[in-house]
């Protein structure tokens, strides 16, 4: 099992550009999450999907959209990137929503100039 | 409103010493308290977790102590090793709700 995979690993964008971060899990988990990690601020939840076909906002959803394409895949889209979105983005999955252990991907490092 | 407060922000310990990281929570509905370990350039990974029906859980050199009345829980790393140098996050979740993470503690174990 690969666990949780994320692409790309690193990306540089110019302000106003758009991009989609991809995430896939092969553990047959129901729930998936997108976090951003900034120095000294821990992990902040952007969006989550409790199950296939559902998505909900987390703590910091502004400027982002998500798609739960199927049970395996959960993508995060930046429509018009801003320098404030420079961060490390982690995708995670869990067997069910919240209570169970979350398994994290390796992260995507995004730099917005 | 930060629901999980973690301290200290950074910690330096000598090899063989005890590392202690503390977390406090506000929501009494939380019923699952994991600790995650993150090495540079990697995603966080579960280290150890506890539910509020027990006061302590030990796995090797890692122990969680849980104080339900004080709404606090802590991670103790015994015989700390340089390989334990990482960032540690506490978290809390409730039922079908989402996990809330602390801000993290960067641990450095000096040889």
Coordinates of C-alpha atoms in Angstrom, one line a residue:
Chain A
X1 CA 0.0 0.0 0.0
X2 CA 1.2 3.5 -0.9
X3 CA -1.0 5.1 1.8
X4 CA -1.7 8.7 1.0
X5 CA 0.0 10.2 -2.0
X6 CA 0.1 13.9 -3.1
X7 CA 1.1 15.6 -6.3
X8 CA 3.0 17.8 -6.9
X9 CA 5.7 17.8 -4.2
X10 CA 6.7 21.4 -4.9
X11 CA 5.1 24.2 -6.9
X12 CA 5.9 27.8 -7.6
X13 CA 3.0 30.1 -8.7
X14 CA 2.6 33.7 -9.6
X15 CA -0.1 35.7 -7.9
X16 CA -3.4 35.2 -9.7
X17 CA -2.5 31.8 -11.2
X18 CA -4.6 28.7 -10.5
X19 CA -3.7 25.2 -9.7
X20 CA -5.0 21.9 -8.3
X21 CA -3.3 19.8 -5.7
X22 CA -4.1 16.1 -6.0
X23 CA -4.4 13.6 -3.2
X24 CA -5.2 9.9 -3.4
X25 CA -5.4 7.1 -0.7
X26 CA -5.5 3.4 -1.2
X27 CA -6.6 2.4 2.3
X28 CA -10.4 2.5 1.5
X29 CA -10.9 5.3 4.0
X30 CA -14.2 7.1 4.1
X31 CA -12.9 10.5 5.3
X32 CA -10.3 12.8 3.7
X33 CA -8.9 16.2 4.8
X34 CA -6.8 19.1 3.5
X35 CA -4.6 21.0 5.9
X36 CA -2.1 23.8 5.6
X37 CA 0.9 24.1 7.8
X38 CA 2.6 27.4 8.5
X39 CA 5.5 28.0 10.9
X40 CA 4.4 28.2 14.5
X41 CA 0.7 27.7 13.6
X42 CA 0.4 24.0 13.5
X43 CA -2.0 22.3 11.2
X44 CA -5.1 24.2 10.1
X45 CA -8.0 22.4 8.4
X46 CA -9.0 23.9 5.1
X47 CA -11.7 21.4 4.0
X48 CA -12.7 17.9 4.7
X49 CA -14.9 15.2 3.3
X50 CA -16.6 12.9 5.7
X51 CA -17.6 10.5 2.9
X52 CA -17.7 10.2 -0.8
X53 CA -19.9 12.9 -2.2
X54 CA -19.8 15.3 0.8
X55 CA -17.4 18.2 1.6
X56 CA -17.4 20.7 4.4
X57 CA -15.5 23.8 5.3
X58 CA -12.8 23.7 7.9
X59 CA -11.1 26.5 9.8
X60 CA -9.5 28.4 6.8
X61 CA -11.5 27.7 3.6
X62 CA -11.3 31.1 2.0
X63 CA -9.6 31.0 -1.4
X64 CA -9.9 27.3 -1.8
X65 CA -12.3 24.8 -3.3
X66 CA -12.3 21.0 -3.1
X67 CA -13.6 18.1 -5.0
X68 CA -14.1 14.6 -3.7
X69 CA -13.8 12.8 -7.1
X70 CA -14.4 9.3 -5.7
X71 CA -13.6 7.5 -2.5
X72 CA -9.9 7.5 -3.3
X73 CA -9.3 11.0 -4.5
X74 CA -9.7 14.5 -2.9
X75 CA -8.4 17.5 -4.7
X76 CA -7.8 21.1 -3.5
X77 CA -8.0 24.0 -6.0
X78 CA -6.6 27.5 -5.7
X79 CA -8.5 29.6 -8.2
X80 CA -6.4 32.7 -7.9
X81 CA -3.3 32.2 -5.8
X82 CA -2.2 34.8 -3.4
X83 CA 1.2 35.2 -1.5
X84 CA -0.7 34.4 1.7
X85 CA -1.4 30.9 0.4
X86 CA 2.4 30.1 0.5
X87 CA 2.4 27.1 2.8
X88 CA 2.9 23.4 3.0
X89 CA -0.3 21.5 2.2
X90 CA -1.1 18.1 3.7
X91 CA -3.7 15.7 2.7
X92 CA -4.9 13.1 5.2
X93 CA -7.4 10.3 5.4
X94 CA -9.1 8.4 8.2
X95 CA -11.3 5.4 8.4
X96 CA -14.2 7.5 9.6
X97 CA -14.7 11.2 10.4
X98 CA -12.4 12.6 13.0
X99 CA -12.3 9.9 15.7
X100 CA -9.9 7.6 14.1
X101 CA -6.2 8.0 13.4
X102 CA -5.4 10.3 10.5
X103 CA -2.8 9.2 7.9
X104 CA -1.0 12.0 6.2
X105 CA 0.6 12.4 2.8
X106 CA 4.1 13.7 2.3
X107 CA 2.9 17.3 1.6
X108 CA 3.0 19.8 -1.2
X109 CA 5.2 22.8 -0.8
X110 CA 3.6 25.8 -2.5
X111 CA 5.3 29.2 -3.1
X112 CA 3.2 32.0 -4.4
X113 CA 5.2 35.0 -5.7
Chain B
X1 CA -10.9 30.2 19.5
X2 CA -8.1 27.7 20.0
X3 CA -9.5 24.6 21.5
X4 CA -6.2 22.8 22.1
X5 CA -3.2 24.7 23.6
X6 CA 0.2 23.1 23.4
X7 CA 3.4 24.0 25.3
X8 CA 6.3 24.5 25.1
X9 CA 6.8 25.7 21.5
X10 CA 10.3 24.3 21.6
X11 CA 12.2 22.0 23.8
X12 CA 15.9 21.1 24.1
X13 CA 16.8 17.9 26.0
X14 CA 20.0 16.1 26.6
X15 CA 20.3 12.5 25.4
X16 CA 18.9 10.2 28.0
X17 CA 16.7 12.8 29.5
X18 CA 13.0 13.0 29.8
X19 CA 11.0 15.2 27.3
X20 CA 7.6 16.4 28.4
X21 CA 5.1 18.2 26.2
X22 CA 1.8 19.4 27.5
X23 CA -1.6 20.1 26.0
X24 CA -4.8 21.6 27.4
X25 CA -8.2 21.4 25.8
X26 CA -11.5 23.2 26.4
X27 CA -14.2 21.1 24.9
X28 CA -15.2 18.3 27.3
X29 CA -16.9 16.5 24.4
X30 CA -13.5 15.5 23.0
X31 CA -13.0 11.7 23.3
X32 CA -9.9 10.9 21.4
X33 CA -6.4 12.3 22.0
X34 CA -3.6 11.4 19.6
X35 CA -0.1 12.6 19.4
X36 CA 1.6 12.9 16.1
X37 CA 5.3 13.0 15.3
X38 CA 6.6 14.9 12.3
X39 CA 10.2 14.8 10.9
X40 CA 11.4 17.6 8.6
X41 CA 10.0 17.3 5.1
X42 CA 7.6 14.6 6.0
X43 CA 3.9 14.4 6.9
X44 CA 2.8 13.9 10.6
X45 CA 2.4 10.3 11.7
X46 CA 0.6 8.8 14.6
X47 CA 2.9 8.2 17.6
X48 CA 0.4 7.2 20.4
X49 CA -3.2 7.9 21.3
X50 CA -5.4 7.7 24.4
X51 CA -9.1 7.8 25.2
X52 CA -10.4 9.5 28.3
X53 CA -11.4 6.3 30.1
X54 CA -7.8 5.7 31.1
X55 CA -5.3 8.0 32.8
X56 CA -2.1 6.7 31.2
X57 CA -1.0 4.8 28.2
X58 CA 2.5 3.6 27.6
X59 CA 4.2 2.3 24.4
X60 CA 7.9 1.7 24.7
X61 CA 9.6 5.0 25.7
X62 CA 6.5 7.1 25.0
X63 CA 3.7 7.7 27.6
X64 CA 0.6 9.7 27.5
X65 CA -0.7 11.0 30.8
X66 CA -4.3 12.1 30.8
X67 CA -6.0 14.3 33.5
X68 CA -9.7 14.5 32.6
X69 CA -10.7 16.8 35.5
X70 CA -8.0 19.3 34.6
X71 CA -8.6 18.9 30.8
X72 CA -4.9 18.3 30.2
X73 CA -2.8 15.6 28.7
X74 CA 0.9 15.2 28.2
X75 CA 3.5 13.3 26.3
X76 CA 6.5 11.9 28.1
X77 CA 9.5 10.6 26.2
X78 CA 11.8 8.6 28.4
X79 CA 15.5 8.1 27.7
X80 CA 15.2 10.7 24.8
X81 CA 17.4 10.0 21.8
X82 CA 18.7 12.2 19.0
X83 CA 16.5 10.3 16.6
X84 CA 13.5 11.6 18.6
X85 CA 14.3 15.1 17.4
X86 CA 11.1 16.1 15.5
X87 CA 8.0 18.3 15.8
X88 CA 5.2 16.8 18.0
X89 CA 1.5 17.7 17.7
X90 CA -1.2 16.9 20.1
X91 CA -4.8 16.6 18.8
X92 CA -8.3 16.1 20.0
X93 CA -11.5 15.0 18.4
X94 CA -15.1 14.1 19.3
X95 CA -17.4 11.5 17.8
X96 CA -18.0 12.3 14.2
X97 CA -16.3 15.7 14.5
X98 CA -13.0 16.8 13.1
X99 CA -9.6 16.8 14.8
X100 CA -8.2 19.9 16.4
X101 CA -4.5 20.2 16.5
X102 CA -2.1 22.0 18.9
X103 CA 0.5 24.4 17.4
X104 CA 3.3 21.9 17.7
X105 CA 6.5 21.5 19.8
X106 CA 9.9 21.3 18.2
X107 CA 12.0 18.8 20.2
X108 CA 15.8 18.8 19.9
X109 CA 17.7 16.0 21.7
X110 CA 21.4 16.9 22.0
X111 CA 23.9 14.0 21.9

